[in-house]
Amino acid sequence: MPPKLLGRGAVQIRWRKVATSPRRWGSSISQRPGSDSVRFPGAVNSKFTTQMSFVKPADIPAIPTYRVMDSDGVLVDTDRGPPDVTDAEVLTWYKNMLTVSIMDVIMFEAQRQGRLSFYMVSAGEEGVTVGSAAALSPDDVVFAQYREAGVFQQRGFTLQEFMSQLFSNKNDNGRGRNMPVHYGRKYPKMHTISSTLATQIPQAAGAAYALKLKALQNPNHPASVVACYFGEGAASEGDFHAALNMAATRSCPVIFVCRNNGYAISTPTLEQYRGDGIASRGIGYGIDTIRVDGNDIFAVYEAMQAARKLALEGGPGGGRPILIEAMSYRVSHHSTSDDSFAYRARVEVEDWKRRDNPIIRLRKWLERQGIWDEDRERETREDLRRTILKEFGAAEREKKPALREAFTDVYEEMTDETREQMQELKRILQTYPEEYDLRQYEGGADSL
Amino acid sequence: MVAPQLFRSARLLSSRLSTPIRPSFQQSACVPSVLSSRKYATESGVKEVTVRDALNQALAEELEANQKTFILGEEVAQYNGAYKVTKGLLDRFGPKRVIDTPITEAGFCGIAVGAALAGLHPICEFMTFNFAMQAIDHIINSAAKTHYMSGGIQPCNITFRGPNGFAAGVAAQHSQDYSAWYGSIPGLKVVAPWSAEDAKGLLKAAIRDPNPVVVLENELLYGQAFPMSEAAQKDDFVLPIGKAKIERAGKDLTIVTLSRCVGQSLNAAAELKQKYGVDAEVINLRSVKPLDVETIIKSLKKTGRIMCVESGFPMFGVSSEILALSMEYGFDYLTAPAVRVTGAEVPTPYALGLEQMSFPQEDTIVKQAAKLLRL
Ligand SMILES: Cc1ncc(C[n+]2csc(CCOP(=O)(O)OP(=O)(O)O)c2C)c(N)n1
Ligand SMILES: [Mg+2]
């Protein structure tokens, strides 16, 4: 762009402050005589060696997995004390996990009955989604993949919003344009889910860069990060690699949360990659990385909280990306279009369902604290089920989006051509009213 | 953007939206009712075969016949393909020739192109052509151009295949029709089968063709059964790329169409006959590139009227191309302005009613034809 186009109106950014990394021209690199380490521009701290040996990934110990409580809901390291959260908070988390889990069962069944075309459950991953979202502030921005209903739930997405989207009725934020589970919300901001895998990862880095610039321009802007969720399968896309490198070089305050659930549809992790999970890749890109036990909601929460702090370190203009790999197991089928028993044993699934499951683990914890019991469990479940079914029924009966919504938002402002097409449709609908049953559409032909 | 001419065509395009709202999850009939009365029924040895099985046969036969071929893509081996098109191939040909890949379209497409440049004949499956966008550079800049740019030294015998165009209830990022995209690239050949015979004959031709060929299948057709002649059941059956097929002869109107819209157009033609006594000729393009201009123009000269039916977006599409060609080669024979019935000019919505209004329906075709013929 010719410089003069930037004009006086353009926002003044003090670019020099943005550059936290050493200025390029200041990093003149040369080999000092007699030094024991390399000073090549591309590797500044590498020691010389006379041993010719290849680095063998197998010789490097696997990155450890952070956990706070074990699968019986018992604090592993008693010296450190319990997690710093109130009972009330933990109970909210637990109810949010239950809500998503019960909604999943109901909606999966509803799809089987043909009441919606598609659904994806997140069974086994409620700990990762609810726990990580709990560490975010409302101004933080989320990019999700599709199995993050828990993030939406924890950030205040209502059952009515879930159901309206799933039934693509007139209250759907997406106006009936998206497949089920492609939720989106303006505030707290959660970008509408995109079907194309991994595209959200570089976009999240870009959005984080925008947040960083915003903070620079406006000191009153609350410091915020982007949380970006994706599966270990999606991490095979080029977009993942591009995103991590860009986020690292531009120091973007973004937390990459990889949900490693063992499968990408039918592809097991062994066929997806050969390295030490996804975490090892973060290190390669110079990103602070942690692996956590995704079935341990406290571990996820604490890691996310710490990651958020690190990502914002250095104040406005600072910041950096963080990678969290949360290990779990996809208990469910990939989606309603999948039958996972075609590629994995039923017992394997049953084992994970019962023996190590984020909801059961937290329940055990709560019971040990004496703030939960069988009765409360039953009551809460019944209560949630009733509420969900109520919203389900209401959303299913609700009118469909206005016909007009087929045309709006293709562009910010409707083009003359589109308007013309809409008027033509209206004319036809009004000329042949007996031919078209428009009762289920909000506003009928008048919406056009 | 308010040129008066655009208004006129825009009106034509938009009346495609005049579709009655249908009940949920209706399986829209794309096997034409006329099929039962077609010549196949009387032929001996004719078998009903689904498009899925026809594609599977084609793959199996070509993998068997040519050691240079192999298939790769997401879920093609262990899982038998996202739509079960590659069913049984892993068991039969082993993991060296039926290869599951990580979710890296740019990666496995690039590998396939590299293998083709090195002399193998890969068959690269995309879960849908919507995801081939992740790998578009390899298809366009490498597969399509390298033979030319290397001075003819480097071969690129590769087949790209997978579902394309309208599906049911999967919204804009899974429903786009890419016929026009690939059809515009010199160096690529592009076919779009409708029936089981098309599917088998064209896929085999694509695999054998020494050039990069894009095979645009359709998800909604996979489960559809079509009669398959005895000749087509044999393993030496191939269809020529670049030849259209007249599915229904007629004298009053030429309908040029492809893929799933062929079935819809045949049903529309039957209705036109029944309601108005007019005979529409339905041309199944089979091949988008090269395009069988001769068959189209010959038909146009006979009927004097031409209509295109496709599921792509209205502008710069397959229909736009055919209408332009009709004007260039058949202007003096046209007795009415050529018409196109296409997908709507919006990203495909998910909500059922809106989705159906976004694609051509049989009654849209009938209505547009009646209007064109001033019936
Ligand atoms: C670019 C692209 N390629 C392929 C697909 C088809 N697809 C949808 S989900 C999926 C598996 C993703 O697995 P993972 O990232 O591990 O997430 P999980 O389903 O396990 O949560 C695939 C291959 C897609 N949506 N987009
Ligand atoms: Mg996964």
Short mmCIF file of N, CA and C and ligand atoms in Angstrom, two decimals, chain A residues 231-233 259 261-264, ligand 2:
data_model
loop_
_atom_site.label_atom_id
_atom_site.label_comp_id
_atom_site.label_asym_id
_atom_site.label_seq_id
_atom_site.Cartn_x
_atom_site.Cartn_y
_atom_site.Cartn_z
N GLY A 231 -8.43 -30.69 17.73
CA GLY A 231 -8.11 -32.08 18.02
C GLY A 231 -6.71 -32.44 17.57
N GLU A 232 -6.23 -33.59 18.04
CA GLU A 232 -4.89 -34.01 17.64
C GLU A 232 -4.86 -34.35 16.16
N GLY A 233 -6.02 -34.69 15.60
CA GLY A 233 -6.09 -34.96 14.16
C GLY A 233 -5.93 -33.70 13.36
N ARG A 259 -7.03 -30.95 22.19
CA ARG A 259 -7.75 -32.05 22.85
C ARG A 259 -7.26 -33.34 22.22
N ASN A 261 -7.69 -36.84 22.07
CA ASN A 261 -8.64 -37.85 22.54
C ASN A 261 -8.41 -39.21 21.89
N GLY A 262 -7.25 -39.38 21.29
CA GLY A 262 -6.89 -40.71 20.79
C GLY A 262 -7.38 -41.04 19.40
N TYR A 263 -8.37 -40.36 18.92
CA TYR A 263 -8.92 -40.68 17.60
C TYR A 263 -9.26 -39.45 16.79
N ALA A 264 -9.17 -39.62 15.49
CA ALA A 264 -9.71 -38.64 14.54
C ALA A 264 -10.62 -39.46 13.63
MG MG C 2 -9.13 -36.53 18.14
#
